XYZ file of C-alpha atoms in Angstrom:
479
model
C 80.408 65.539 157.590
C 78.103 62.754 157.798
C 74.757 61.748 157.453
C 72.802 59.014 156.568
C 71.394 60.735 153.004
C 72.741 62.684 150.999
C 70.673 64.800 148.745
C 72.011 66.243 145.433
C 69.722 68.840 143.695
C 66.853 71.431 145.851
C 64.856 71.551 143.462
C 61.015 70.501 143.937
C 61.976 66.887 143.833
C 65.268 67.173 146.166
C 63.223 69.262 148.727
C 60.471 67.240 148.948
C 62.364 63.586 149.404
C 64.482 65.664 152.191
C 61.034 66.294 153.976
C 59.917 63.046 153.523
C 63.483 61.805 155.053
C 63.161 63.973 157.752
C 59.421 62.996 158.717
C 60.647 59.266 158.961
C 63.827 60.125 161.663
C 66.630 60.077 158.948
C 69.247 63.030 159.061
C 69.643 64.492 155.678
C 72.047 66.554 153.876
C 71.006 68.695 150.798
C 73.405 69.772 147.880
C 72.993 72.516 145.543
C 75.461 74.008 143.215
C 73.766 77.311 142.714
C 73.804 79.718 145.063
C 70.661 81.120 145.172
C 67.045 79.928 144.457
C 65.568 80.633 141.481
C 62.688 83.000 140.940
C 61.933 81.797 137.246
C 58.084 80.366 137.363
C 58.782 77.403 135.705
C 56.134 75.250 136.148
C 52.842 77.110 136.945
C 50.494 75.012 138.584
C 50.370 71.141 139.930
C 48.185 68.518 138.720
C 45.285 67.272 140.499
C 47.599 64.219 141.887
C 50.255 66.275 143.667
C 48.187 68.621 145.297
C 46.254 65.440 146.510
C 49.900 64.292 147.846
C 50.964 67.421 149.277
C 47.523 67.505 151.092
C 48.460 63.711 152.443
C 51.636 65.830 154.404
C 49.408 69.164 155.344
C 51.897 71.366 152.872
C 48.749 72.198 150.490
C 46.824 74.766 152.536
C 50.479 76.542 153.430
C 51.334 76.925 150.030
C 48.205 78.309 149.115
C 47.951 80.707 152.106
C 48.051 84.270 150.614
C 48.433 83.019 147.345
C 45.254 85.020 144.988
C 41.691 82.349 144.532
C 41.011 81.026 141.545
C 37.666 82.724 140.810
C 36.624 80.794 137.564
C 38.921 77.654 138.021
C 39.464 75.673 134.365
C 40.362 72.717 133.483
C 43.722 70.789 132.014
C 44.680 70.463 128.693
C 45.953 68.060 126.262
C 48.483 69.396 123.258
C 46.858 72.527 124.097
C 43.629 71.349 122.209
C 40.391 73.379 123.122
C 38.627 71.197 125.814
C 39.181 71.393 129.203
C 40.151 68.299 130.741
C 37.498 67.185 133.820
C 39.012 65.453 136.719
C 35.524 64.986 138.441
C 34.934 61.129 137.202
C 38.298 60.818 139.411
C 36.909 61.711 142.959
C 39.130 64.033 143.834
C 38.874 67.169 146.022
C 41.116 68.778 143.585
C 39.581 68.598 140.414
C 41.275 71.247 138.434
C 45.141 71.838 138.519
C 45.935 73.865 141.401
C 47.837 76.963 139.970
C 50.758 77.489 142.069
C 54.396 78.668 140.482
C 57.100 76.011 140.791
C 59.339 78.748 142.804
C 56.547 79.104 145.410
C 56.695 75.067 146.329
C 60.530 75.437 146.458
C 60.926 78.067 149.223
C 58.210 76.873 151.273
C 59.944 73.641 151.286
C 63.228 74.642 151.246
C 61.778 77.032 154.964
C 60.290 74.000 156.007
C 63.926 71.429 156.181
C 66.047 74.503 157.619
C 63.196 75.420 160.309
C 63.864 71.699 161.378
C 67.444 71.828 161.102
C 68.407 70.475 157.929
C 71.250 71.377 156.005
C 70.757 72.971 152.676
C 73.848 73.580 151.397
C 74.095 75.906 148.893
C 77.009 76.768 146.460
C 78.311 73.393 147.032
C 78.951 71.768 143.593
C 79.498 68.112 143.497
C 82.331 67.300 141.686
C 83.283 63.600 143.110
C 81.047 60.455 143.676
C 82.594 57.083 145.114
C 80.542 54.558 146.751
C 81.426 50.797 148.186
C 79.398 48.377 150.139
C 79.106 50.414 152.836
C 78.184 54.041 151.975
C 78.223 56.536 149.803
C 80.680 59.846 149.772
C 80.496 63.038 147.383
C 82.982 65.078 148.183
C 83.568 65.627 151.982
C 80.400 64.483 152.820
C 79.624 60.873 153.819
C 76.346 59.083 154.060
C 74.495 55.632 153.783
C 72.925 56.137 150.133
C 72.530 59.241 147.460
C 69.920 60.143 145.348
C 70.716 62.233 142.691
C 68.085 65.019 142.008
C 70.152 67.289 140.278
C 68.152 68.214 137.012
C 68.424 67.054 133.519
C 72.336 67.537 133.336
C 72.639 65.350 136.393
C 76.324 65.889 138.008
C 76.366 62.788 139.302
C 74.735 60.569 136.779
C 78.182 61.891 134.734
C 80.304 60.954 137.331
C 78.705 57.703 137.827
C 79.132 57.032 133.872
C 75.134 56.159 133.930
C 73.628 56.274 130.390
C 70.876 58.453 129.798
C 69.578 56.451 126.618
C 66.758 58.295 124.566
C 66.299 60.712 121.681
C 68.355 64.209 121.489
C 66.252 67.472 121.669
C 65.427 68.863 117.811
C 64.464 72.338 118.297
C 65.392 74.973 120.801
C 63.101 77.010 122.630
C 62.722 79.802 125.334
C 61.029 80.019 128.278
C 60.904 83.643 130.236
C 59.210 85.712 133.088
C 58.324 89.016 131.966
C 56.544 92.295 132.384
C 55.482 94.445 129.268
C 55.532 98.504 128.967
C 52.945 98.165 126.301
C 50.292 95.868 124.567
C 48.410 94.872 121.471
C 44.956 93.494 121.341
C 46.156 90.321 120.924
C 47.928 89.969 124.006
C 45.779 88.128 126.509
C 45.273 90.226 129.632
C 42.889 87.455 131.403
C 43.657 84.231 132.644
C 41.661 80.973 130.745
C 42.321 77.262 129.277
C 45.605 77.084 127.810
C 44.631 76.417 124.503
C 43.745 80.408 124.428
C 47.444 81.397 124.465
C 49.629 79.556 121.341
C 49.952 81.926 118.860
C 52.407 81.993 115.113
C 53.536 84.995 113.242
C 57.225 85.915 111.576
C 58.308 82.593 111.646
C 57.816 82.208 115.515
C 55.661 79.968 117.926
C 54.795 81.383 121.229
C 52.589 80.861 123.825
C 51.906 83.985 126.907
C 50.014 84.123 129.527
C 49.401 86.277 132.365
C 50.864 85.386 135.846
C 49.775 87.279 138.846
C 50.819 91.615 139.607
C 51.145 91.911 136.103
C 53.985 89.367 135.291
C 53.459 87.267 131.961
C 55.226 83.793 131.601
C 56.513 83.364 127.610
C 57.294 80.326 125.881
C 58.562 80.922 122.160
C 60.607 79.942 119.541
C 61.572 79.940 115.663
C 59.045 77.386 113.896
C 61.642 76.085 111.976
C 63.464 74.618 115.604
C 66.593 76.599 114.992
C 67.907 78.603 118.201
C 71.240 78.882 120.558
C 71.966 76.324 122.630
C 70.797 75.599 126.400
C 74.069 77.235 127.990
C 73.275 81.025 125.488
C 72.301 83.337 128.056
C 68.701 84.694 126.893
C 68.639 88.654 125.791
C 66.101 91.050 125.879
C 66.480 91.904 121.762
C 65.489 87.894 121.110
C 62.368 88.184 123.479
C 61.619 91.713 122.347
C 61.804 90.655 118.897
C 59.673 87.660 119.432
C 56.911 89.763 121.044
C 56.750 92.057 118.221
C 56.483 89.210 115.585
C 53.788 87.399 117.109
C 51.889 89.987 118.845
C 52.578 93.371 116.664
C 55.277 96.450 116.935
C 52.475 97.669 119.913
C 54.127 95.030 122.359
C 56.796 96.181 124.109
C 59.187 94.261 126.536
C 59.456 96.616 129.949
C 61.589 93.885 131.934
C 62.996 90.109 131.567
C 62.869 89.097 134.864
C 64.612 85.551 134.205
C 64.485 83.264 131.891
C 66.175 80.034 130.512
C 66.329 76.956 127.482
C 64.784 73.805 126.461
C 64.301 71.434 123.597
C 61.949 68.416 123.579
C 64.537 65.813 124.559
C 62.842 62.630 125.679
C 65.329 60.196 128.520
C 65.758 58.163 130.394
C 67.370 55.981 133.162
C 67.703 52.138 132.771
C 68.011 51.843 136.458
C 66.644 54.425 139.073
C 69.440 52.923 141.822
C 72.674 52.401 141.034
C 73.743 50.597 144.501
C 73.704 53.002 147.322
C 73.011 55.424 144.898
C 69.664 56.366 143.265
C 68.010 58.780 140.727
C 64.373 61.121 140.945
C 63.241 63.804 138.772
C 64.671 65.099 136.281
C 67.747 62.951 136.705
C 65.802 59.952 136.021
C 63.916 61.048 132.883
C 63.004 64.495 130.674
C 60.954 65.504 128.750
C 59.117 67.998 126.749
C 57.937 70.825 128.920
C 53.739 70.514 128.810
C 51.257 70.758 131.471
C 53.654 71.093 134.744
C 54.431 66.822 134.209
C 57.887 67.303 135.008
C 57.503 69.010 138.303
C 54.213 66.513 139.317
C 56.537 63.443 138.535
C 59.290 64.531 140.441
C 57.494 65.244 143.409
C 55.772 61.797 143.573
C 58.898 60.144 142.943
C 60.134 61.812 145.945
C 56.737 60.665 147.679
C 57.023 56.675 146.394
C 61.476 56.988 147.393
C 60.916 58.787 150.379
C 59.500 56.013 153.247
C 60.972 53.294 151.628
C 64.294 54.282 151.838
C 64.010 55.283 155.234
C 62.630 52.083 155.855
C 66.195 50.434 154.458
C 68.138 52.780 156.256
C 66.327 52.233 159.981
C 67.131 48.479 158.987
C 63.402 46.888 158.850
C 62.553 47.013 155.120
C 61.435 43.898 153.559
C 62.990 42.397 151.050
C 63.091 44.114 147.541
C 60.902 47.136 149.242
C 63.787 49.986 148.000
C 63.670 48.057 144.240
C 59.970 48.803 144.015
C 60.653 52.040 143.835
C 62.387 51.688 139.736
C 59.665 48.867 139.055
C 56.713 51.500 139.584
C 58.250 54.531 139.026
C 59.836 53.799 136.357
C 56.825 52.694 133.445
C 55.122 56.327 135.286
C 57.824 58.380 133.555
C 57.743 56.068 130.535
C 54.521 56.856 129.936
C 54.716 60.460 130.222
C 57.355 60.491 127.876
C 55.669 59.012 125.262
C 52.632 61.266 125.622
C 54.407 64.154 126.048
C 55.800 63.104 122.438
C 52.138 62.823 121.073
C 51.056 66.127 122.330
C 54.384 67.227 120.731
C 53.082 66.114 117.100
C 50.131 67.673 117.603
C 50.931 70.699 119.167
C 53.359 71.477 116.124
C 52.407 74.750 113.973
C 55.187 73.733 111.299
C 53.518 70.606 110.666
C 51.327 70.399 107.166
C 47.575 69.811 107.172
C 47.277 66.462 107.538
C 48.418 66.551 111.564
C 45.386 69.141 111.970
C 43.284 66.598 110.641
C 44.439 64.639 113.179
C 44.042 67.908 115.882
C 40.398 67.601 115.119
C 39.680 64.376 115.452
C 41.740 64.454 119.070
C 39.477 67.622 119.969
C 36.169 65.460 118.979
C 36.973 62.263 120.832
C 38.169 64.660 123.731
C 34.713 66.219 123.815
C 33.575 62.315 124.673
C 33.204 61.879 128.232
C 34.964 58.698 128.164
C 37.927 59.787 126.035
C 38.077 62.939 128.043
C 37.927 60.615 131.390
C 40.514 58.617 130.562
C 42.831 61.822 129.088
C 42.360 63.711 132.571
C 43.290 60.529 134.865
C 46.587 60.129 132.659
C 47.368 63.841 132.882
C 46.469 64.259 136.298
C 48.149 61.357 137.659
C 44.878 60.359 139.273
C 44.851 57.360 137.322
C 47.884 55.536 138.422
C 47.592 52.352 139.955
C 51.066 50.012 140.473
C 51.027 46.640 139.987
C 49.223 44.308 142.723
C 47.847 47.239 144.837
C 44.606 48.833 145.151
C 43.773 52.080 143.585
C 45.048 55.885 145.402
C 43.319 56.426 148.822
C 40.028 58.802 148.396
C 40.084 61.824 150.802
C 36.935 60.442 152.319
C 35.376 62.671 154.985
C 35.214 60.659 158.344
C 34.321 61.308 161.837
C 36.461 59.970 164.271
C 37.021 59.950 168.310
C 38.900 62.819 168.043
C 35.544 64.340 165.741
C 35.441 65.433 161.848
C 38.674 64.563 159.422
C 39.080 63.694 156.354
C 41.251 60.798 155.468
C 44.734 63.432 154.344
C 44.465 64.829 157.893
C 45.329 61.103 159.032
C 48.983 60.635 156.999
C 50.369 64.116 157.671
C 53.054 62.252 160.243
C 54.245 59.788 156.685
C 53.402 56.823 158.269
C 51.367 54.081 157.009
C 47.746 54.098 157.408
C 45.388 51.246 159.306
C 42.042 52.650 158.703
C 38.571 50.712 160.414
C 35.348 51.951 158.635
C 32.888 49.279 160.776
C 34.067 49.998 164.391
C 36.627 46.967 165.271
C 39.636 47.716 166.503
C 42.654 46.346 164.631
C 45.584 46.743 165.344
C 48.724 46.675 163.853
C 50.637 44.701 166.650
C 54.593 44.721 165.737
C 53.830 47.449 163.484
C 52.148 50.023 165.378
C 55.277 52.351 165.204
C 55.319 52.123 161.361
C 51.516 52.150 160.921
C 48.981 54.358 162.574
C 45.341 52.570 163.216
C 42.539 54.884 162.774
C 38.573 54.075 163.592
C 36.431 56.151 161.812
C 32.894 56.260 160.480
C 32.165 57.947 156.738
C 28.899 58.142 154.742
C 31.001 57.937 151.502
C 31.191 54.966 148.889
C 33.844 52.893 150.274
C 33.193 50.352 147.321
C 32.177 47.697 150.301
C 35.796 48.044 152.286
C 35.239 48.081 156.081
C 38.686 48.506 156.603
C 42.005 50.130 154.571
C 45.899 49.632 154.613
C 47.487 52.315 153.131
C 50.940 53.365 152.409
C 53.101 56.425 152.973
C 52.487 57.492 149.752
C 48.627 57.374 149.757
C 48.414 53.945 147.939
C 46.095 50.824 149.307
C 47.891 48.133 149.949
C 45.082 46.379 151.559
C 41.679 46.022 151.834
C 39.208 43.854 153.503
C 37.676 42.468 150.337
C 40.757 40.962 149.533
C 41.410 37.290 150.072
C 44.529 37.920 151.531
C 44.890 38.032 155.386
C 45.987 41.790 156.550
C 49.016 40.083 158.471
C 50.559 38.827 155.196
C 49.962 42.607 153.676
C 51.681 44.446 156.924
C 54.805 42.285 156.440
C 54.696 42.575 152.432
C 55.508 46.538 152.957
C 56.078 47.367 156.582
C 58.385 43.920 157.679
């Protein structure tokens, strides 16, 4: 078979750089070595950044279709501490993270490629990775370039001999789906902030909280680290006994729906390409599991990959365009690897009392609306701004010929954006296929731009208050 990518992984991060393929007119293939898609929650929610980016394709409002309103929305949190993180100083339309499970995103994605035809091919383990000058091939099937998305025990970053340099996990942990026959008082029956839920008791840490239709989502583990490794199936008796030592002999485990292992391993990746062949996700970098990061990076790596490798494969990418994607992707995950580590410290119940010293100061300089500010745009992604470009694009609302929009509506098709606040036409001239020009009126702070170049992924890449001519910006990223 061939194609002209070849996906390895379908999880949120493989999924969601096949749609973004498939938007920009390249035939993809997806791999997946399990047969079936899992139902485990994993990650509960998205931050305030990815539901901005899943707006820029018109996925959002899908996804939540159906899905049960947040009544009393909260906030983030930081190492669980007890102040809710406030993305408002952001401008965003999404200023609390947007609870949807992990497993949701995946099958409405996963519908999404094989309603248009692509293949997802499932129960097909890759077990053979060569690559020359010209292509790529893993197993039978042969395409232009790879991208591994294929988890934190990446198949083909094995085969490939990459290094995954960082430090090994030191504790084992669980995290499960479950439903309970029978409850003590201090099992928490409403949802709230997150630093409600951690709780210690018989020499275990654990942290539940309700889902929706009466499912509960666990995290536990033995406060002195010790536990079975990743590949030890998880049993009812360890989660059952867990429940009982935290929350009393009342709690009772009715069903373990699914359920699986981490540690707090912190990697990763040198180099996100390898030639023709190129890493996202979790095959790029892990981490400790804390405050859906994992999920949020994965799916804006796919986002940043996504048009600029289509861009190299249609032949028209300018030069070092597919390299930017390691250069700004890669100091994102660095970063939320070492925070994730800091939250780790703090969030520690076998530590003495000299880290909740340090808990309390974090809480007071949280409470600080600058502190707090700056906390929520690093957790939320909303802060992010690479090198020589403009900050993310504000979901202005706009009226335009066509009447009322707001800004998302205008990059569902993953092109770039050419957007005229003051009424001149300009257009894009060579680039008109690659970049859609919009005229549009808003009453919003614009921060004195008449007009906007913005990317695929919903970054400005011009404005007209820079110095440099919008010519010399449309061949910078669209050639």
């Amino acid at each position: 078979m061939r194609t002209q990518v070849i996906v390895v992984g379908a999880g949120p991060t493989g999924l969601m750089l096949a749609h973004e393929l498939t938007l920009a007119g390249i035939s993809v293939v997806v791999l997946e070595k399990q047969r079936e898609r899992g139902t485990q929650s994993r990650a509960g929610g998205l931050q305030p950044r990815t539901a901005e980016v899943l707006d820029l394709r018109g996925l959002l409002d899908p996804l939540l279709d159906g899905a049960q309103p947040h009544e009393d929305p909260v906030g983030g949190h930081f190492a669980m501490l007890p102040v809710e993180l406030d993305c408002r100083p952001w401008n965003t339309r999404h200023p609390h993270p947007v609870r949807l499970p992990q497993a949701r995103l995946e099958a409405h994605l996963e519908r999404l490629l094989t309603s248009r035809g692509v293949p997802v091919l499932r129960g097909h383990a890759v077990s053979d990775v060569e690559q020359d000058e010209h292509g790529v091939r893993a197993g039978n099937i042969h395409g232009s370039y790879l991208v591994a998305c294929d988890g934190a025990h990446s198949t083909v970053r094995s085969l490939l001999g990459v290094d995954f340099p960082g430090r090994a996990g030191r504790m084992s942990a669980v995290a499960a789906d479950l439903t309970l026959a029978s409850v003590s008082e201090a099992v928490p029956t409403t949802r709230g902030h997150f630093s409600r839920y951690p709780r210690t008791a018989g020499g275990f840490f654990s942290i539940l909280h309700p889902l929706d239709d009466g499912l509960y989502r666990m995290l536990f583990g033995k406060l002195s680290g010790d536990g079975p490794g990743r590949e030890a199936p998880v049993t009812a008796g360890e989660v059952g006994e867990a429940l009982r030592a935290v929350y009393g002999p009342k709690t009772e485990l009715a069903e373990l729906r699914a359920a699986s292992r981490f540690s707090d391993a912190a990697r990763q990746v040198e180099r996100y390409r390898e030639n023709r062949v190129l890493f996202a996700g979790d095959a790029a970098h892990i981490h400790m599991p804390i405050g859906g990061q994992g999920v949020n990076l994965g799916v804006q790596d796919a986002v940043n990959l996504g048009w600029k490798l289509a861009a190299t494969v249609h032949g028209w990418a300018p030069a070092g365009l597919l390299d930017s994607y390691h250069d700004e992707r890669h100091p994102v995950a660095a970063r939320v690897l070492r925070h994730t580590r800091a939250q780790e410290v703090l969030m520690n119940p076998a530590l003495d009392e000299d880290a909740g010293a340090v808990r309390d100061l974090m809480t007071e300089l949280l409470r600080l609306p600058g502190t707090n500010a700056h906390v929520s745009g690093m957790m939320s992604g909303l802060d992010l701004r690479y090198p020589g470009l403009g900050p993310r694009l504000i979901d202005y609302h706009l009226t335009t010929e066509d009447g009322p929009a707001r800004a998302s509506d205008l990059m569902h098709t993953g092109q770039g954006l050419l957007l005229s606040l003051d009424g001149k036409e300009r257009r894009p001239g060579s680039h008109c296929d690659r970049v859609r020009h919009v005229t549009a009126e808003t009453d919003e702070d614009t921060q004195g731009a008449d007009a906007l170049l913005v990317r695929p992924d919903g970054y400005v890449a011009w404005s007209s208050t820079d110095a440099e001519p919008l010519e010399r910006a449309l061949a910078r990223w669209f050639g």
